[in-house]
Coordinates of C-alpha atoms in Angstrom, one line a residue:
M1 CA 0.0 0.0 0.0
K2 CA 3.0 2.3 0.5
R3 CA 3.3 3.3 -3.1
W4 CA -0.3 4.1 -3.6
R5 CA -0.4 6.1 -0.3
N6 CA 2.6 8.1 -1.4
L7 CA 0.9 8.9 -4.7
A8 CA -2.3 9.8 -2.9
A9 CA -0.5 12.1 -0.5
G10 CA 0.5 14.2 -3.5
A11 CA -2.9 14.2 -5.1
A12 CA -3.9 17.5 -3.6
A13 CA -1.0 19.2 -5.3
I14 CA -1.8 17.6 -8.7
V15 CA -3.3 19.7 -11.4
L16 CA -5.1 17.2 -13.5
V17 CA -3.0 16.9 -16.6
A18 CA -4.4 16.4 -20.1
A19 CA -5.3 12.8 -19.9
C20 CA -7.7 13.6 -22.7
T21 CA -6.1 13.8 -26.1
G22 CA -8.4 14.3 -29.1
C23 CA -11.6 13.9 -27.1
G24 CA -12.5 17.6 -27.5
G25 CA -14.0 17.7 -24.1
P26 CA -12.9 19.0 -20.7
L27 CA -9.7 17.8 -19.1
D28 CA -11.7 16.1 -16.4
P29 CA -12.3 12.6 -17.8
K30 CA -15.1 11.8 -15.3
T31 CA -18.6 12.6 -16.3
G32 CA -21.8 12.8 -14.2
D33 CA -24.0 12.0 -17.2
P34 CA -25.6 8.6 -16.4
D35 CA -25.9 7.8 -20.2
T36 CA -22.2 8.5 -21.0
L37 CA -19.5 6.0 -20.5
V38 CA -15.9 7.3 -20.5
V39 CA -13.4 4.9 -22.0
H40 CA -9.7 5.5 -21.7
S41 CA -7.5 3.6 -24.3
R42 CA -4.6 3.7 -26.7
F43 CA -7.0 3.6 -29.7
A44 CA -6.1 7.1 -31.0
P45 CA -6.9 7.6 -34.7
G46 CA -4.2 6.1 -36.8
T47 CA -3.0 3.6 -34.3
Y48 CA -3.2 -0.2 -34.5
G49 CA -6.8 -1.4 -34.3
A50 CA -8.2 2.2 -34.1
D51 CA -10.4 2.0 -37.2
T52 CA -12.0 -1.2 -36.0
Y53 CA -12.5 0.2 -32.5
S54 CA -14.1 3.3 -33.9
S55 CA -16.5 1.3 -36.0
V56 CA -17.6 -1.0 -33.1
V57 CA -18.1 2.0 -30.8
A58 CA -20.4 3.6 -33.5
Q59 CA -22.2 0.3 -33.8
F60 CA -22.7 0.2 -30.0
E61 CA -24.2 3.7 -29.9
R62 CA -26.5 2.8 -32.8
E63 CA -27.7 -0.3 -30.9
N64 CA -28.1 1.6 -27.7
P65 CA -29.9 4.9 -28.6
G66 CA -29.2 7.6 -26.0
V67 CA -26.0 6.1 -24.8
H68 CA -22.7 7.9 -25.6
I69 CA -19.1 6.7 -25.4
K70 CA -16.7 9.4 -24.6
N71 CA -13.2 8.3 -25.7
L72 CA -9.9 9.4 -24.1
Y73 CA -6.7 8.5 -25.8
N74 CA -3.2 8.2 -24.5
G75 CA -0.1 6.3 -25.9
D76 CA 2.5 5.0 -23.6
D77 CA 1.6 7.6 -21.0
I78 CA -1.8 6.0 -20.3
F79 CA -0.5 4.4 -17.1
N80 CA 0.5 7.7 -15.6
S81 CA -2.5 9.5 -16.9
F82 CA -4.9 7.0 -15.3
E83 CA -3.1 7.1 -12.0
T84 CA -3.2 10.9 -11.9
A85 CA -6.9 11.0 -12.7
R86 CA -7.6 8.2 -10.2
L87 CA -5.9 10.1 -7.4
A88 CA -8.2 13.0 -8.1
G89 CA -11.2 10.6 -8.2
K90 CA -11.9 11.7 -11.8
E91 CA -10.8 8.6 -13.7
A92 CA -12.6 7.2 -16.7
D93 CA -15.2 4.5 -16.3
I94 CA -13.5 1.8 -18.4
L95 CA -9.8 1.3 -19.3
L96 CA -8.6 -0.7 -22.3
I97 CA -4.9 -1.4 -21.5
N98 CA -2.4 -4.2 -21.2
L99 CA -1.2 -5.8 -18.0
Y100 CA 2.3 -4.3 -17.8
D101 CA 4.5 -2.4 -15.5
K102 CA 2.6 -0.5 -12.7
A103 CA -0.7 -1.9 -13.8
Y104 CA 0.2 -5.1 -12.0
S105 CA -0.2 -3.3 -8.7
W106 CA -3.5 -1.5 -9.3
T107 CA -5.9 -4.1 -8.0
E108 CA -3.9 -4.8 -4.9
L109 CA -3.7 -1.0 -4.2
G110 CA -7.4 -0.5 -4.6
A111 CA -7.0 1.6 -7.8
T112 CA -9.2 -0.8 -9.7
P113 CA -11.7 -3.2 -8.3
P114 CA -11.5 -6.9 -9.1
V115 CA -14.0 -8.1 -11.6
D116 CA -14.6 -11.7 -10.6
R117 CA -18.2 -11.3 -9.6
Y118 CA -19.0 -9.2 -12.7
L119 CA -17.6 -11.9 -15.0
K120 CA -19.9 -14.4 -13.4
E121 CA -23.0 -12.2 -13.0
W122 CA -22.7 -10.9 -16.6
G123 CA -22.4 -14.5 -17.9
L124 CA -19.0 -14.0 -19.5
R125 CA -16.9 -16.6 -17.7
D126 CA -17.3 -19.4 -20.3
R127 CA -16.2 -17.0 -23.0
V128 CA -12.6 -16.7 -21.7
E129 CA -9.8 -19.1 -22.3
P130 CA -8.5 -20.6 -19.1
R131 CA -4.9 -19.4 -19.8
A132 CA -6.2 -15.8 -19.9
L133 CA -8.1 -16.1 -16.6
K134 CA -4.9 -17.4 -15.1
A135 CA -2.8 -14.6 -16.6
W136 CA -5.1 -11.8 -15.3
T137 CA -5.6 -13.2 -11.8
D138 CA -3.3 -11.9 -9.1
G139 CA -1.6 -13.8 -6.3
Q140 CA -4.6 -13.4 -4.1
G141 CA -7.0 -14.9 -6.6
R142 CA -8.5 -11.6 -7.8
L143 CA -9.3 -11.1 -11.4
R144 CA -7.7 -7.7 -12.3
A145 CA -9.7 -7.1 -15.5
F146 CA -11.8 -8.8 -18.1
P147 CA -9.3 -10.6 -20.4
W148 CA -9.7 -9.6 -24.0
T149 CA -6.7 -9.7 -26.3
G150 CA -3.4 -11.7 -26.3
F151 CA -0.4 -11.9 -28.5
T152 CA 2.0 -14.1 -30.3
W153 CA 5.7 -13.2 -30.5
P154 CA 7.6 -15.6 -32.9
V155 CA 10.5 -14.8 -35.3
L156 CA 9.7 -13.6 -38.8
V157 CA 12.1 -14.8 -41.5
N158 CA 12.3 -13.3 -45.0
S159 CA 12.8 -16.5 -47.1
K160 CA 13.5 -14.4 -50.2
L161 CA 16.6 -12.9 -48.6
L162 CA 17.7 -16.3 -47.2
H163 CA 17.4 -17.8 -50.7
K164 CA 19.5 -15.0 -52.1
A165 CA 22.2 -16.1 -49.7
G166 CA 21.8 -19.7 -50.6
I167 CA 19.9 -20.8 -47.5
E168 CA 17.0 -23.2 -48.1
R169 CA 15.0 -22.7 -45.0
A170 CA 14.7 -20.7 -41.8
P171 CA 17.4 -21.9 -39.3
R172 CA 15.9 -24.1 -36.5
T173 CA 19.2 -25.1 -34.8
L174 CA 22.2 -23.1 -33.7
P175 CA 24.6 -24.7 -36.3
E176 CA 22.0 -23.8 -39.0
L177 CA 21.9 -20.3 -37.6
R178 CA 25.6 -19.9 -37.5
A179 CA 25.8 -21.1 -41.1
A180 CA 23.1 -18.7 -42.1
L181 CA 25.0 -15.7 -40.5
K182 CA 28.1 -16.5 -42.6
A183 CA 26.1 -16.8 -45.8
L184 CA 24.1 -13.6 -45.2
K185 CA 27.3 -11.7 -44.3
A186 CA 28.9 -12.9 -47.5
E187 CA 26.0 -11.4 -49.4
R188 CA 26.0 -8.2 -47.3
I189 CA 22.5 -8.9 -46.0
P190 CA 21.9 -7.9 -42.4
A191 CA 20.7 -10.9 -40.5
M192 CA 18.4 -9.7 -37.7
T193 CA 17.0 -6.3 -36.9
I194 CA 16.1 -5.5 -33.3
G195 CA 15.3 -2.5 -31.1
G196 CA 18.4 -2.9 -28.9
N197 CA 17.6 0.3 -27.0
D198 CA 14.0 -0.5 -25.8
W199 CA 11.6 -3.2 -24.7
S200 CA 11.9 -5.2 -27.9
G201 CA 15.6 -5.7 -27.4
Q202 CA 15.1 -6.5 -23.7
K203 CA 12.6 -9.3 -24.5
F204 CA 14.9 -10.8 -27.1
L205 CA 17.9 -10.7 -24.8
M206 CA 15.9 -12.6 -22.2
Q207 CA 14.7 -15.1 -24.8
V208 CA 18.2 -16.0 -25.9
M209 CA 19.4 -16.1 -22.3
Q210 CA 16.7 -18.6 -21.6
G211 CA 18.4 -21.1 -23.9
Y212 CA 20.3 -22.1 -20.8
M213 CA 17.8 -21.1 -18.0
E214 CA 15.3 -23.5 -16.6
P215 CA 11.8 -21.9 -16.3
A216 CA 11.9 -21.8 -12.5
V217 CA 15.4 -20.2 -12.6
A218 CA 14.2 -17.6 -15.2
K219 CA 11.2 -16.7 -13.0
R220 CA 13.4 -16.2 -10.0
V221 CA 16.0 -14.2 -11.7
F222 CA 13.5 -12.0 -13.6
S223 CA 11.7 -11.4 -10.3
K224 CA 14.7 -10.5 -8.1
G225 CA 17.7 -10.1 -10.2
G226 CA 21.0 -11.9 -9.5
Y227 CA 22.1 -12.4 -13.1
C228 CA 25.8 -12.4 -12.2
A229 CA 25.3 -14.9 -9.4
E230 CA 23.3 -17.4 -11.5
P231 CA 25.4 -19.8 -13.6
Q232 CA 22.5 -20.5 -16.1
A233 CA 22.0 -16.8 -16.7
R234 CA 25.7 -16.2 -17.3
K235 CA 25.8 -19.1 -19.7
G236 CA 22.8 -17.7 -21.6
L237 CA 24.5 -14.3 -21.8
R238 CA 27.6 -15.9 -23.1
L239 CA 25.6 -17.5 -25.9
F240 CA 24.0 -14.1 -26.6
G241 CA 27.4 -12.4 -26.8
E242 CA 28.7 -15.1 -29.1
L243 CA 25.8 -14.7 -31.6
R244 CA 26.0 -10.9 -31.4
D245 CA 29.7 -10.9 -32.2
A246 CA 29.1 -13.4 -35.0
G247 CA 26.9 -10.8 -36.7
L248 CA 23.4 -11.7 -35.7
F249 CA 22.2 -8.1 -35.4
V250 CA 22.1 -5.2 -37.8
K251 CA 24.8 -2.5 -37.4
G252 CA 24.1 -0.1 -34.6
A253 CA 21.4 -2.3 -33.0
Q254 CA 22.2 -1.0 -29.6
G255 CA 20.8 2.4 -30.6
L256 CA 17.6 1.2 -32.4
N257 CA 14.1 1.2 -31.1
A258 CA 11.1 -1.0 -32.0
D259 CA 9.8 1.4 -34.7
Q260 CA 13.2 1.3 -36.5
M261 CA 13.3 -2.5 -36.1
N262 CA 9.9 -2.8 -37.7
A263 CA 10.8 -0.5 -40.6
D264 CA 14.0 -2.5 -41.3
Y265 CA 12.0 -5.7 -41.7
L266 CA 9.0 -4.3 -43.5
E267 CA 11.3 -2.6 -46.0
E268 CA 13.2 -5.8 -46.4
R269 CA 16.5 -4.4 -45.1
A270 CA 17.0 -7.4 -42.7
A271 CA 16.4 -11.1 -43.0
M272 CA 14.9 -11.8 -39.6
M273 CA 13.0 -10.0 -36.8
P274 CA 11.3 -11.2 -33.5
A275 CA 7.8 -9.7 -34.0
I276 CA 4.8 -9.4 -31.8
S277 CA 1.4 -10.1 -33.4
S278 CA 0.5 -6.4 -33.7
T279 CA 3.5 -5.9 -35.9
I280 CA 2.8 -9.1 -37.8
A281 CA -0.6 -7.7 -38.7
A282 CA 1.2 -4.8 -40.4
V283 CA 3.3 -6.9 -42.7
P284 CA 2.1 -6.1 -46.3
A285 CA 0.8 -9.0 -48.4
P286 CA 3.7 -9.1 -50.9
L287 CA 6.2 -9.5 -48.0
A288 CA 3.9 -11.9 -46.1
R289 CA 4.0 -14.3 -49.0
H290 CA 7.7 -14.9 -48.5
T291 CA 7.8 -14.6 -44.7
E292 CA 8.2 -17.7 -42.6
I293 CA 7.2 -17.9 -39.0
T294 CA 9.3 -19.9 -36.5
G295 CA 11.0 -19.8 -33.1
F296 CA 14.5 -18.8 -32.2
P297 CA 17.1 -21.7 -32.3
V298 CA 18.2 -23.1 -28.9
P299 CA 21.5 -24.8 -27.9
S300 CA 21.5 -28.6 -28.1
D301 CA 22.7 -28.8 -24.5
G302 CA 20.3 -26.2 -23.2
T303 CA 16.9 -26.1 -21.5
Y304 CA 14.5 -26.4 -24.4
D305 CA 14.5 -29.0 -27.2
K306 CA 12.7 -26.8 -29.7
P307 CA 13.1 -23.2 -30.9
T308 CA 11.5 -20.8 -28.5
V309 CA 8.7 -18.2 -28.9
Y310 CA 6.8 -15.9 -26.5
N311 CA 3.1 -15.8 -26.3
G312 CA 0.7 -14.3 -23.8
A313 CA -2.8 -13.4 -22.9
T314 CA -2.2 -9.9 -21.4
S315 CA -2.1 -7.6 -24.4
T316 CA -5.3 -5.8 -23.5
G317 CA -7.8 -6.2 -20.7
I318 CA -11.1 -4.4 -20.1
W319 CA -10.5 -2.7 -16.7
L320 CA -13.4 -1.5 -14.6
T321 CA -12.6 1.5 -12.5
P322 CA -14.2 2.7 -9.3
N323 CA -16.2 5.3 -11.3
G324 CA -17.2 2.6 -13.8
A325 CA -18.4 0.4 -10.9
E326 CA -20.8 3.1 -10.0
K327 CA -22.5 2.7 -13.5
P328 CA -22.9 -1.1 -13.4
D329 CA -25.7 -1.3 -16.0
L330 CA -23.9 0.9 -18.6
S331 CA -20.6 -0.8 -17.9
E332 CA -22.2 -4.2 -18.3
K333 CA -23.7 -3.2 -21.7
F334 CA -20.3 -2.1 -23.1
V335 CA -18.2 -5.0 -21.7
T336 CA -20.7 -7.7 -22.9
F337 CA -20.8 -5.9 -26.2
L338 CA -17.0 -6.1 -26.5
Y339 CA -17.2 -9.8 -25.7
R340 CA -19.9 -10.5 -28.3
K341 CA -18.7 -13.0 -31.0
D342 CA -19.5 -10.9 -34.0
V343 CA -17.7 -7.9 -32.4
V344 CA -14.6 -9.9 -31.4
Q345 CA -14.5 -11.4 -34.9
K346 CA -14.3 -7.9 -36.4
F347 CA -11.1 -7.2 -34.4
I348 CA -9.7 -10.6 -35.6
D349 CA -10.6 -10.1 -39.2
K350 CA -10.0 -6.4 -39.7
S351 CA -7.1 -5.7 -37.4
G352 CA -5.4 -9.1 -37.0
Y353 CA -6.0 -9.2 -33.2
V354 CA -5.1 -12.4 -31.2
M355 CA -8.1 -12.7 -28.9
T356 CA -8.3 -14.8 -25.7
L357 CA -12.0 -15.5 -26.1
R358 CA -13.4 -18.9 -27.0
G359 CA -15.3 -19.8 -30.1
Q360 CA -13.7 -17.5 -32.7
R361 CA -12.3 -18.4 -36.1
P362 CA -8.9 -17.4 -37.5
S363 CA -8.6 -14.2 -39.6
E364 CA -9.0 -14.7 -43.3
E365 CA -7.9 -11.2 -44.0
R366 CA -4.7 -11.4 -41.9
P367 CA -3.4 -14.9 -42.7
L368 CA 0.1 -14.2 -41.4
V369 CA -1.3 -13.5 -37.9
S370 CA -3.3 -16.7 -38.1
E371 CA -0.2 -18.6 -39.1
S372 CA 1.7 -17.1 -36.1
S373 CA -1.1 -18.4 -33.8
R374 CA -0.9 -21.8 -35.4
V375 CA 2.9 -22.0 -35.1
T376 CA 3.1 -20.4 -31.6
H377 CA 0.6 -22.9 -30.2
G378 CA 1.8 -25.9 -32.2
D379 CA 4.3 -28.6 -31.4
T380 CA 7.3 -27.3 -33.4
V381 CA 8.2 -24.6 -30.8
S382 CA 8.7 -24.2 -27.1
E383 CA 7.3 -21.3 -25.0
A384 CA 9.8 -19.3 -23.1
V385 CA 9.0 -17.6 -19.8
M386 CA 7.6 -14.1 -20.5
P387 CA 9.7 -11.6 -18.5
D388 CA 6.9 -9.1 -18.1
D389 CA 5.1 -11.6 -15.9
Y390 CA 7.9 -11.5 -13.3
V391 CA 10.0 -8.3 -13.7
P392 CA 8.9 -5.8 -11.0
A393 CA 7.2 -2.7 -12.4
A394 CA 9.9 -0.4 -11.1
V395 CA 12.6 -2.3 -12.9
S396 CA 11.1 -2.4 -16.4
T397 CA 12.5 0.9 -17.6
P398 CA 16.0 0.6 -16.0
L399 CA 16.2 -2.9 -17.5
N400 CA 15.5 -1.6 -21.0
R401 CA 18.4 0.9 -20.5
A402 CA 20.7 -1.9 -19.3
T403 CA 19.8 -4.0 -22.4
S404 CA 21.4 -1.5 -24.8
L405 CA 24.9 -2.4 -23.4
A406 CA 24.3 -6.1 -24.3
Y407 CA 23.8 -5.2 -27.9
T408 CA 27.2 -3.4 -28.1
R409 CA 29.7 -5.6 -29.8
G410 CA 32.5 -6.9 -27.6
T411 CA 30.6 -6.4 -24.3
G412 CA 31.5 -9.3 -22.0
V413 CA 29.3 -11.4 -19.8
Q414 CA 30.4 -9.7 -16.6
A415 CA 29.5 -6.2 -18.0
M416 CA 26.1 -7.4 -19.3
C417 CA 25.0 -9.2 -16.1
K418 CA 26.3 -6.3 -13.9
A419 CA 24.2 -3.8 -15.9
L420 CA 21.1 -6.0 -15.6
D421 CA 21.6 -6.4 -11.8
T422 CA 22.1 -2.7 -11.4
A423 CA 18.7 -2.1 -12.9
Y424 CA 17.1 -4.0 -10.0
R425 CA 18.9 -1.6 -7.5
S426 CA 18.0 1.7 -9.2

């Protein structure tokens, strides 16, 4: 409770900042209008999934005459914006946001109410995949939010560039990967692009490291640090450094971010990229036709016997706020609408969303996303431990900064693990 009390103590001094971007209304997101539901999300016009969201909101208002959805938009600042509004008691009614960083603490701190009873009373429990219920439930058995979208996170491989270098198929073993790096280098084709300076690079570093980390060890180290003291982590970092210095990454990877990574792959300037499903949905059809989906190779003497991928069920949840709980009928209408099969199918078909709700069919309009789901949940890959489920909220940003050093060529194991451990003490 300490963190939330500290924040609350400063609430009186807070001038409510502009949590509302593009809504055209007052800065106060709360509304006393009983027929208006305020929804705070990342669905700003032009962002991933925004067109689909806008169309289903319009559909909801048509189906419910007299009801209005007031939308507030924020990008990565949505966590801070919500907390600021919540401290002033003026938060939106519904939040559409992923379970990440400080959001892990909201239910425990009383910033958002658990939704277990609403899920049951509103008849939605059978719609949710069990893995999603598990992912959104905290250590005290409280469901933080209504699970909604998930993600896949495999490796994309441009088979056209591989073939140009004389490589027949995407590498599935480390010997095949090393051979591919030599062949690509000979043709001056950058092997893998990565955002070595942000979250994308951090996740991939952790994925490679897990080649030698048992899941229980990975969970412990991600939770508490101690990379330098853990032999399996050091061995995994040694593998990462070896592949890095063998030319796995594009030049200057330590200074790139996820947007630059995506641009490299989408413009065919690199042969491989670890990609989350929201990015896979953006791969244009001509490139999708020669893109293979696979996992990242693992060492033969390591923890996993198949190439690894990430996948998860925490991409977006539908959070009920204390203000939203005071409008149960209106909140129920909107949440059950977003759970409706035809509405969910629109997000799958039009935006390539990976949903965590039962009874939906794969997207015909986004076949590469459907293929990523098939591969990710198939028997040709292993699922690595997702760091976000264990890394403490306060460590996430320092850990991203520490990651950049690992992508700098020549950096040794001791320097890498020391930087990672330092992030846990910052």
